[in-house]
């Protein structure tokens, strides 16, 4: 499974900290939460692919209709091209 991110800022991103979760309409977990590969590079204004993951323990994800699945991407920090760090809540 591939998951895409897009950097809509003016500065390249050299590292990403965050997670991806798959939820049903009731908020139930359809697969274990996945950590985004931290060395993901997102060029300014360009889409990026954060990786291809095997979803171990994701039996429910294969049985729930696609339109009933919510993908939740939570970015908690990034390292910009100039080395500055931006963390959520700061």
mmCIF file of N, CA, C and O in Angstrom:
data_model
loop_
_atom_site.group_PDB
_atom_site.id
_atom_site.type_symbol
_atom_site.label_atom_id
_atom_site.label_comp_id
_atom_site.label_asym_id
_atom_site.label_seq_id
_atom_site.Cartn_x
_atom_site.Cartn_y
_atom_site.Cartn_z
ATOM 1 N N UNK A 1 0.856 -1.178 0.000
ATOM 2 C CA UNK A 1 0.000 0.000 0.000
ATOM 3 C C UNK A 1 0.898 1.236 0.000
ATOM 4 O O UNK A 1 1.807 1.341 0.813
ATOM 5 N N UNK A 2 0.692 2.161 -0.885
ATOM 6 C CA UNK A 2 1.435 3.403 -0.916
ATOM 7 C C UNK A 2 0.598 4.543 -0.369
ATOM 8 O O UNK A 2 -0.611 4.588 -0.574
ATOM 9 N N UNK A 3 1.235 5.445 0.338
ATOM 10 C CA UNK A 3 0.542 6.595 0.907
ATOM 11 C C UNK A 3 1.294 7.842 0.466
ATOM 12 O O UNK A 3 2.505 7.926 0.620
ATOM 13 N N UNK A 4 0.582 8.814 -0.106
ATOM 14 C CA UNK A 4 1.232 10.007 -0.621
ATOM 15 C C UNK A 4 1.041 11.215 0.280
ATOM 16 O O UNK A 4 0.003 11.380 0.906
ATOM 17 N N UNK A 5 2.065 12.023 0.361
ATOM 18 C CA UNK A 5 2.017 13.318 1.044
ATOM 19 C C UNK A 5 2.427 14.387 0.050
ATOM 20 O O UNK A 5 3.151 14.110 -0.896
ATOM 21 N N UNK A 6 2.017 15.603 0.302
ATOM 22 C CA UNK A 6 2.404 16.726 -0.547
ATOM 23 C C UNK A 6 2.893 17.861 0.334
ATOM 24 O O UNK A 6 2.233 18.242 1.299
ATOM 25 N N UNK A 7 4.056 18.396 0.004
ATOM 26 C CA UNK A 7 4.616 19.554 0.692
ATOM 27 C C UNK A 7 4.160 20.791 -0.073
ATOM 28 O O UNK A 7 4.658 21.083 -1.154
ATOM 29 N N UNK A 8 3.207 21.530 0.480
ATOM 30 C CA UNK A 8 2.702 22.726 -0.188
ATOM 31 C C UNK A 8 3.431 23.987 0.272
ATOM 32 O O UNK A 8 3.039 25.087 -0.093
ATOM 33 N N UNK A 9 4.481 23.825 1.051
ATOM 34 C CA UNK A 9 5.268 24.961 1.513
ATOM 35 C C UNK A 9 6.288 25.389 0.476
ATOM 36 O O UNK A 9 6.376 24.842 -0.628
ATOM 37 N N UNK A 10 7.100 26.383 0.851
ATOM 38 C CA UNK A 10 8.132 26.924 -0.035
ATOM 39 C C UNK A 10 9.507 26.318 0.216
ATOM 40 O O UNK A 10 10.459 26.648 -0.481
ATOM 41 N N UNK A 11 9.627 25.468 1.233
ATOM 42 C CA UNK A 11 10.911 24.906 1.644
ATOM 43 C C UNK A 11 10.845 23.389 1.596
ATOM 44 O O UNK A 11 9.858 22.788 2.014
ATOM 45 N N UNK A 12 11.917 22.769 1.109
ATOM 46 C CA UNK A 12 11.975 21.310 1.096
ATOM 47 C C UNK A 12 11.961 20.770 2.523
ATOM 48 O O UNK A 12 12.476 21.399 3.453
ATOM 49 N N UNK A 13 11.386 19.588 2.683
ATOM 50 C CA UNK A 13 11.372 18.891 3.963
ATOM 51 C C UNK A 13 12.322 17.706 3.841
ATOM 52 O O UNK A 13 12.219 16.910 2.910
ATOM 53 N N UNK A 14 13.245 17.588 4.801
ATOM 54 C CA UNK A 14 14.271 16.549 4.762
ATOM 55 C C UNK A 14 13.973 15.366 5.674
ATOM 56 O O UNK A 14 14.573 14.306 5.526
ATOM 57 N N UNK A 15 13.092 15.544 6.652
ATOM 58 C CA UNK A 15 12.691 14.463 7.555
ATOM 59 C C UNK A 15 11.268 14.697 8.008
ATOM 60 O O UNK A 15 10.843 15.844 8.145
ATOM 61 N N UNK A 16 10.561 13.612 8.261
ATOM 62 C CA UNK A 16 9.172 13.692 8.698
ATOM 63 C C UNK A 16 8.980 12.773 9.908
ATOM 64 O O UNK A 16 9.469 11.642 9.910
ATOM 65 N N UNK A 17 8.257 13.279 10.895
ATOM 66 C CA UNK A 17 7.865 12.449 12.038
ATOM 67 C C UNK A 17 6.350 12.397 12.062
ATOM 68 O O UNK A 17 5.688 13.439 12.029
ATOM 69 N N UNK A 18 5.782 11.198 12.079
ATOM 70 C CA UNK A 18 4.332 11.091 12.104
ATOM 71 C C UNK A 18 3.864 9.660 11.981
ATOM 72 O O UNK A 18 4.661 8.722 11.926
ATOM 73 N N UNK A 19 2.545 9.513 11.937
ATOM 74 C CA UNK A 19 1.928 8.194 11.867
ATOM 75 C C UNK A 19 0.776 8.189 10.873
ATOM 76 O O UNK A 19 0.251 9.233 10.496
ATOM 77 N N UNK A 20 0.380 6.981 10.486
ATOM 78 C CA UNK A 20 -0.784 6.764 9.631
ATOM 79 C C UNK A 20 -1.663 5.721 10.314
ATOM 80 O O UNK A 20 -1.168 4.693 10.789
ATOM 81 N N UNK A 21 -2.959 6.013 10.382
ATOM 82 C CA UNK A 21 -3.909 5.068 10.969
ATOM 83 C C UNK A 21 -5.088 4.881 10.024
ATOM 84 O O UNK A 21 -5.413 5.777 9.247
ATOM 85 N N UNK A 22 -5.705 3.731 10.113
ATOM 86 C CA UNK A 22 -6.893 3.424 9.335
ATOM 87 C C UNK A 22 -8.024 3.146 10.312
ATOM 88 O O UNK A 22 -7.911 2.277 11.181
ATOM 89 N N UNK A 23 -9.128 3.875 10.169
ATOM 90 C CA UNK A 23 -10.240 3.788 11.115
ATOM 91 C C UNK A 23 -11.551 3.498 10.379
ATOM 92 O O UNK A 23 -11.742 3.894 9.230
ATOM 93 N N UNK A 24 -12.471 2.835 11.109
ATOM 94 C CA UNK A 24 -13.816 2.636 10.588
ATOM 95 C C UNK A 24 -14.691 3.811 11.037
ATOM 96 O O UNK A 24 -14.225 4.662 11.798
ATOM 97 N N UNK A 25 -15.931 3.901 10.547
ATOM 98 C CA UNK A 25 -16.786 5.043 10.903
ATOM 99 C C UNK A 25 -17.057 5.190 12.401
ATOM 100 O O UNK A 25 -17.406 6.265 12.870
ATOM 101 N N UNK A 26 -16.851 4.127 13.164
ATOM 102 C CA UNK A 26 -17.068 4.194 14.605
ATOM 103 C C UNK A 26 -15.783 4.508 15.363
ATOM 104 O O UNK A 26 -15.764 4.546 16.583
ATOM 105 N N UNK A 27 -14.693 4.740 14.615
ATOM 106 C CA UNK A 27 -13.413 5.060 15.241
ATOM 107 C C UNK A 27 -12.569 3.849 15.559
ATOM 108 O O UNK A 27 -11.496 3.958 16.140
ATOM 109 N N UNK A 28 -13.055 2.672 15.173
ATOM 110 C CA UNK A 28 -12.308 1.441 15.435
ATOM 111 C C UNK A 28 -11.077 1.321 14.564
ATOM 112 O O UNK A 28 -11.039 1.794 13.430
ATOM 113 N N UNK A 29 -10.067 0.663 15.098
ATOM 114 C CA UNK A 29 -8.814 0.471 14.386
ATOM 115 C C UNK A 29 -8.956 -0.674 13.385
ATOM 116 O O UNK A 29 -9.360 -1.775 13.752
ATOM 117 N N UNK A 30 -8.607 -0.414 12.128
ATOM 118 C CA UNK A 30 -8.675 -1.433 11.080
ATOM 119 C C UNK A 30 -7.332 -2.099 10.844
ATOM 120 O O UNK A 30 -7.256 -3.154 10.225
ATOM 121 N N UNK A 31 -6.257 -1.468 11.297
ATOM 122 C CA UNK A 31 -4.905 -1.988 11.145
ATOM 123 C C UNK A 31 -4.039 -1.293 12.191
ATOM 124 O O UNK A 31 -4.392 -0.207 12.661
ATOM 125 N N UNK A 32 -2.919 -1.896 12.536
ATOM 126 C CA UNK A 32 -2.027 -1.226 13.482
ATOM 127 C C UNK A 32 -1.553 0.126 12.931
ATOM 128 O O UNK A 32 -1.393 0.288 11.721
ATOM 129 N N UNK A 33 -1.352 1.087 13.828
ATOM 130 C CA UNK A 33 -0.834 2.402 13.431
ATOM 131 C C UNK A 33 0.573 2.218 12.867
ATOM 132 O O UNK A 33 1.376 1.453 13.397
ATOM 133 N N UNK A 34 0.847 2.923 11.770
ATOM 134 C CA UNK A 34 2.136 2.826 11.079
ATOM 135 C C UNK A 34 2.931 4.095 11.333
ATOM 136 O O UNK A 34 2.418 5.206 11.174
ATOM 137 N N UNK A 35 4.207 3.950 11.691
ATOM 138 C CA UNK A 35 5.106 5.106 11.781
ATOM 139 C C UNK A 35 5.580 5.457 10.378
ATOM 140 O O UNK A 35 5.981 4.576 9.614
ATOM 141 N N UNK A 36 5.536 6.729 10.035
ATOM 142 C CA UNK A 36 6.063 7.197 8.750
ATOM 143 C C UNK A 36 7.585 7.077 8.787
ATOM 144 O O UNK A 36 8.224 7.419 9.786
ATOM 145 N N UNK A 37 8.171 6.598 7.704
ATOM 146 C CA UNK A 37 9.630 6.480 7.603
ATOM 147 C C UNK A 37 10.235 7.868 7.769
ATOM 148 O O UNK A 37 9.924 8.777 6.990
ATOM 149 N N UNK A 38 11.070 8.078 8.802
ATOM 150 C CA UNK A 38 11.526 9.432 9.130
ATOM 151 C C UNK A 38 12.392 10.108 8.055
ATOM 152 O O UNK A 38 12.427 11.331 7.971
ATOM 153 N N UNK A 39 13.076 9.329 7.234
ATOM 154 C CA UNK A 39 13.955 9.931 6.222
ATOM 155 C C UNK A 39 13.237 10.268 4.934
ATOM 156 O O UNK A 39 13.838 10.417 3.876
ATOM 157 N N UNK A 40 11.914 10.419 5.009
ATOM 158 C CA UNK A 40 11.111 10.820 3.867
ATOM 159 C C UNK A 40 11.476 12.247 3.467
ATOM 160 O O UNK A 40 11.544 13.135 4.309
ATOM 161 N N UNK A 41 11.731 12.469 2.185
ATOM 162 C CA UNK A 41 12.042 13.803 1.655
ATOM 163 C C UNK A 41 10.853 14.274 0.833
ATOM 164 O O UNK A 41 10.367 13.554 -0.038
ATOM 165 N N UNK A 42 10.395 15.476 1.139
ATOM 166 C CA UNK A 42 9.278 16.072 0.393
ATOM 167 C C UNK A 42 9.742 17.403 -0.187
ATOM 168 O O UNK A 42 9.961 18.372 0.544
ATOM 169 N N UNK A 43 9.890 17.449 -1.496
ATOM 170 C CA UNK A 43 10.307 18.680 -2.154
ATOM 171 C C UNK A 43 9.155 19.674 -2.163
ATOM 172 O O UNK A 43 7.992 19.289 -2.283
ATOM 173 N N UNK A 44 9.481 20.933 -2.041
ATOM 174 C CA UNK A 44 8.459 21.985 -2.003
ATOM 175 C C UNK A 44 7.584 21.921 -3.246
ATOM 176 O O UNK A 44 8.080 21.864 -4.367
ATOM 177 N N UNK A 45 6.254 21.900 -3.020
ATOM 178 C CA UNK A 45 5.293 21.921 -4.115
ATOM 179 C C UNK A 45 5.140 20.628 -4.875
ATOM 180 O O UNK A 45 4.428 20.569 -5.866
ATOM 181 N N UNK A 46 5.802 19.569 -4.422
ATOM 182 C CA UNK A 46 5.731 18.298 -5.144
ATOM 183 C C UNK A 46 5.164 17.190 -4.259
ATOM 184 O O UNK A 46 5.410 17.157 -3.061
ATOM 185 N N UNK A 47 4.436 16.265 -4.877
ATOM 186 C CA UNK A 47 3.953 15.132 -4.095
ATOM 187 C C UNK A 47 5.106 14.204 -3.746
ATOM 188 O O UNK A 47 6.106 14.165 -4.449
ATOM 189 N N UNK A 48 4.958 13.506 -2.665
ATOM 190 C CA UNK A 48 5.957 12.525 -2.256
ATOM 191 C C UNK A 48 5.261 11.252 -1.832
ATOM 192 O O UNK A 48 4.097 11.254 -1.478
ATOM 193 N N UNK A 49 5.975 10.169 -1.881
ATOM 194 C CA UNK A 49 5.418 8.895 -1.460
ATOM 195 C C UNK A 49 6.108 8.528 -0.159
ATOM 196 O O UNK A 49 7.329 8.468 -0.102
ATOM 197 N N UNK A 50 5.334 8.301 0.892
ATOM 198 C CA UNK A 50 5.959 8.038 2.186
ATOM 199 C C UNK A 50 6.269 6.569 2.383
ATOM 200 O O UNK A 50 6.728 6.167 3.427
ATOM 201 N N UNK A 51 6.071 5.758 1.389
ATOM 202 C CA UNK A 51 6.496 4.380 1.483
ATOM 203 C C UNK A 51 5.412 3.376 1.180
ATOM 204 O O UNK A 51 4.251 3.697 1.045
ATOM 205 N N UNK A 52 5.845 2.171 1.076
ATOM 206 C CA UNK A 52 4.948 1.048 0.863
ATOM 207 C C UNK A 52 5.076 0.171 2.096
ATOM 208 O O UNK A 52 6.170 -0.181 2.502
ATOM 209 N N UNK A 53 3.965 -0.167 2.689
ATOM 210 C CA UNK A 53 3.965 -0.874 3.952
ATOM 211 C C UNK A 53 3.136 -2.143 3.862
ATOM 212 O O UNK A 53 2.092 -2.166 3.222
ATOM 213 N N UNK A 54 3.598 -3.180 4.540
ATOM 214 C CA UNK A 54 2.782 -4.365 4.754
ATOM 215 C C UNK A 54 2.020 -4.131 6.037
ATOM 216 O O UNK A 54 2.598 -3.748 7.053
ATOM 217 N N UNK A 55 0.735 -4.312 6.003
ATOM 218 C CA UNK A 55 -0.094 -4.047 7.165
ATOM 219 C C UNK A 55 -0.330 -5.337 7.942
ATOM 220 O O UNK A 55 -1.321 -6.026 7.751
ATOM 221 N N UNK A 56 0.620 -5.688 8.802
ATOM 222 C CA UNK A 56 0.467 -6.875 9.640
ATOM 223 C C UNK A 56 -0.713 -6.684 10.583
ATOM 224 O O UNK A 56 -0.925 -5.614 11.131
ATOM 225 N N UNK A 57 -1.476 -7.705 10.787
ATOM 226 C CA UNK A 57 -2.600 -7.636 11.703
ATOM 227 C C UNK A 57 -3.769 -6.828 11.171
ATOM 228 O O UNK A 57 -4.604 -6.354 11.923
ATOM 229 N N UNK A 58 -3.844 -6.669 9.863
ATOM 230 C CA UNK A 58 -4.870 -5.802 9.277
ATOM 231 C C UNK A 58 -6.030 -6.597 8.698
ATOM 232 O O UNK A 58 -6.571 -6.247 7.668
ATOM 233 N N UNK A 59 -6.441 -7.656 9.364
ATOM 234 C CA UNK A 59 -7.506 -8.511 8.859
ATOM 235 C C UNK A 59 -8.774 -7.710 8.586
ATOM 236 O O UNK A 59 -9.418 -7.863 7.550
ATOM 237 N N UNK A 60 -9.151 -6.801 9.476
ATOM 238 C CA UNK A 60 -10.373 -6.008 9.282
ATOM 239 C C UNK A 60 -10.281 -5.109 8.059
ATOM 240 O O UNK A 60 -11.276 -4.891 7.379
ATOM 241 N N UNK A 61 -9.112 -4.542 7.794
ATOM 242 C CA UNK A 61 -8.973 -3.616 6.666
ATOM 243 C C UNK A 61 -9.383 -4.277 5.358
ATOM 244 O O UNK A 61 -10.006 -3.654 4.510
ATOM 245 N N UNK A 62 -9.098 -5.547 5.191
ATOM 246 C CA UNK A 62 -9.460 -6.267 3.972
ATOM 247 C C UNK A 62 -10.931 -6.611 3.867
ATOM 248 O O UNK A 62 -11.408 -6.970 2.802
ATOM 249 N N UNK A 63 -11.670 -6.479 4.965
ATOM 250 C CA UNK A 63 -13.080 -6.866 4.971
ATOM 251 C C UNK A 63 -14.039 -5.684 5.001
ATOM 252 O O UNK A 63 -15.236 -5.866 4.856
ATOM 253 N N UNK A 64 -13.540 -4.492 5.206
ATOM 254 C CA UNK A 64 -14.390 -3.304 5.301
ATOM 255 C C UNK A 64 -14.414 -2.614 3.940
ATOM 256 O O UNK A 64 -13.380 -2.485 3.279
ATOM 257 N N UNK A 65 -15.595 -2.205 3.501
ATOM 258 C CA UNK A 65 -15.712 -1.505 2.213
ATOM 259 C C UNK A 65 -14.825 -0.263 2.209
ATOM 260 O O UNK A 65 -14.733 0.461 3.195
ATOM 261 N N UNK A 66 -14.208 -0.008 1.080
ATOM 262 C CA UNK A 66 -13.243 1.085 0.943
ATOM 263 C C UNK A 66 -13.817 2.439 1.376
ATOM 264 O O UNK A 66 -13.134 3.233 2.023
ATOM 265 N N UNK A 67 -15.069 2.726 1.027
ATOM 266 C CA UNK A 67 -15.652 4.022 1.379
ATOM 267 C C UNK A 67 -15.969 4.129 2.873
ATOM 268 O O UNK A 67 -16.383 5.187 3.348
ATOM 269 N N UNK A 68 -15.765 3.059 3.623
ATOM 270 C CA UNK A 68 -15.983 3.065 5.067
ATOM 271 C C UNK A 68 -14.664 3.224 5.831
ATOM 272 O O UNK A 68 -14.638 3.201 7.049
ATOM 273 N N UNK A 69 -13.559 3.376 5.092
ATOM 274 C CA UNK A 69 -12.235 3.480 5.703
ATOM 275 C C UNK A 69 -11.777 4.933 5.688
ATOM 276 O O UNK A 69 -11.802 5.590 4.648
ATOM 277 N N UNK A 70 -11.365 5.432 6.848
ATOM 278 C CA UNK A 70 -10.766 6.764 6.942
ATOM 279 C C UNK A 70 -9.268 6.595 7.181
ATOM 280 O O UNK A 70 -8.860 5.844 8.070
ATOM 281 N N UNK A 71 -8.481 7.276 6.375
ATOM 282 C CA UNK A 71 -7.039 7.277 6.569
ATOM 283 C C UNK A 71 -6.683 8.543 7.339
ATOM 284 O O UNK A 71 -7.028 9.639 6.908
ATOM 285 N N UNK A 72 -6.004 8.370 8.456
ATOM 286 C CA UNK A 72 -5.655 9.495 9.320
ATOM 287 C C UNK A 72 -4.134 9.623 9.335
ATOM 288 O O UNK A 72 -3.433 8.735 9.825
ATOM 289 N N UNK A 73 -3.630 10.725 8.778
ATOM 290 C CA UNK A 73 -2.196 10.989 8.769
ATOM 291 C C UNK A 73 -1.934 12.103 9.776
ATOM 292 O O UNK A 73 -2.539 13.168 9.704
ATOM 293 N N UNK A 74 -1.052 11.833 10.718
ATOM 294 C CA UNK A 74 -0.732 12.796 11.770
ATOM 295 C C UNK A 74 0.762 13.108 11.715
ATOM 296 O O UNK A 74 1.591 12.265 12.062
ATOM 297 N N UNK A 75 1.102 14.310 11.262
ATOM 298 C CA UNK A 75 2.491 14.755 11.206
ATOM 299 C C UNK A 75 2.784 15.527 12.493
ATOM 300 O O UNK A 75 2.106 16.511 12.791
ATOM 301 N N UNK A 76 3.783 15.080 13.251
ATOM 302 C CA UNK A 76 4.106 15.724 14.521
ATOM 303 C C UNK A 76 5.398 16.526 14.476
ATOM 304 O O UNK A 76 5.679 17.287 15.398
ATOM 305 N N UNK A 77 6.161 16.383 13.399
ATOM 306 C CA UNK A 77 7.385 17.162 13.278
ATOM 307 C C UNK A 77 8.022 17.004 11.915
ATOM 308 O O UNK A 77 7.806 15.993 11.237
ATOM 309 N N UNK A 78 8.782 18.019 11.516
ATOM 310 C CA UNK A 78 9.551 17.966 10.268
ATOM 311 C C UNK A 78 10.889 18.661 10.469
ATOM 312 O O UNK A 78 11.038 19.518 11.340
ATOM 313 N N UNK A 79 11.860 18.264 9.647
ATOM 314 C CA UNK A 79 13.132 18.971 9.553
ATOM 315 C C UNK A 79 13.169 19.602 8.172
ATOM 316 O O UNK A 79 13.023 18.908 7.163
ATOM 317 N N UNK A 80 13.325 20.922 8.138
ATOM 318 C CA UNK A 80 13.359 21.651 6.874
ATOM 319 C C UNK A 80 14.752 21.619 6.266
ATOM 320 O O UNK A 80 15.726 21.262 6.935
ATOM 321 N N UNK A 81 14.861 22.018 4.997
ATOM 322 C CA UNK A 81 16.119 21.972 4.261
ATOM 323 C C UNK A 81 17.230 22.765 4.942
ATOM 324 O O UNK A 81 18.402 22.382 4.858
ATOM 325 N N UNK A 82 16.900 23.832 5.662
ATOM 326 C CA UNK A 82 17.933 24.628 6.339
ATOM 327 C C UNK A 82 18.321 24.053 7.698
ATOM 328 O O UNK A 82 19.125 24.624 8.422
ATOM 329 N N UNK A 83 17.749 22.882 8.063
ATOM 330 C CA UNK A 83 18.087 22.226 9.308
ATOM 331 C C UNK A 83 17.188 22.608 10.474
ATOM 332 O O UNK A 83 17.288 22.026 11.554
ATOM 333 N N UNK A 84 16.286 23.572 10.276
ATOM 334 C CA UNK A 84 15.403 23.949 11.365
ATOM 335 C C UNK A 84 14.359 22.857 11.590
ATOM 336 O O UNK A 84 13.952 22.155 10.667
ATOM 337 N N UNK A 85 13.965 22.709 12.858
ATOM 338 C CA UNK A 85 13.014 21.671 13.259
ATOM 339 C C UNK A 85 11.703 22.338 13.639
ATOM 340 O O UNK A 85 11.688 23.315 14.404
ATOM 341 N N UNK A 86 10.608 21.807 13.096
ATOM 342 C CA UNK A 86 9.277 22.301 13.436
ATOM 343 C C UNK A 86 8.519 21.124 14.055
ATOM 344 O O UNK A 86 8.371 20.081 13.423
ATOM 345 N N UNK A 87 8.092 21.289 15.297
ATOM 346 C CA UNK A 87 7.366 20.235 16.009
ATOM 347 C C UNK A 87 5.948 20.722 16.310
ATOM 348 O O UNK A 87 5.729 21.903 16.567
ATOM 349 N N UNK A 88 4.992 19.826 16.307
ATOM 350 C CA UNK A 88 3.605 20.161 16.625
ATOM 351 C C UNK A 88 3.533 20.719 18.044
ATOM 352 O O UNK A 88 4.213 20.250 18.947
ATOM 353 N N UNK A 89 2.725 21.763 18.212
ATOM 354 C CA UNK A 89 2.529 22.350 19.525
ATOM 355 C C UNK A 89 3.594 23.329 19.974
ATOM 356 O O UNK A 89 3.571 23.805 21.105
ATOM 357 N N UNK A 90 4.547 23.624 19.093
ATOM 358 C CA UNK A 90 5.600 24.589 19.484
ATOM 359 C C UNK A 90 5.518 25.842 18.652
ATOM 360 O O UNK A 90 4.908 25.909 17.635
#
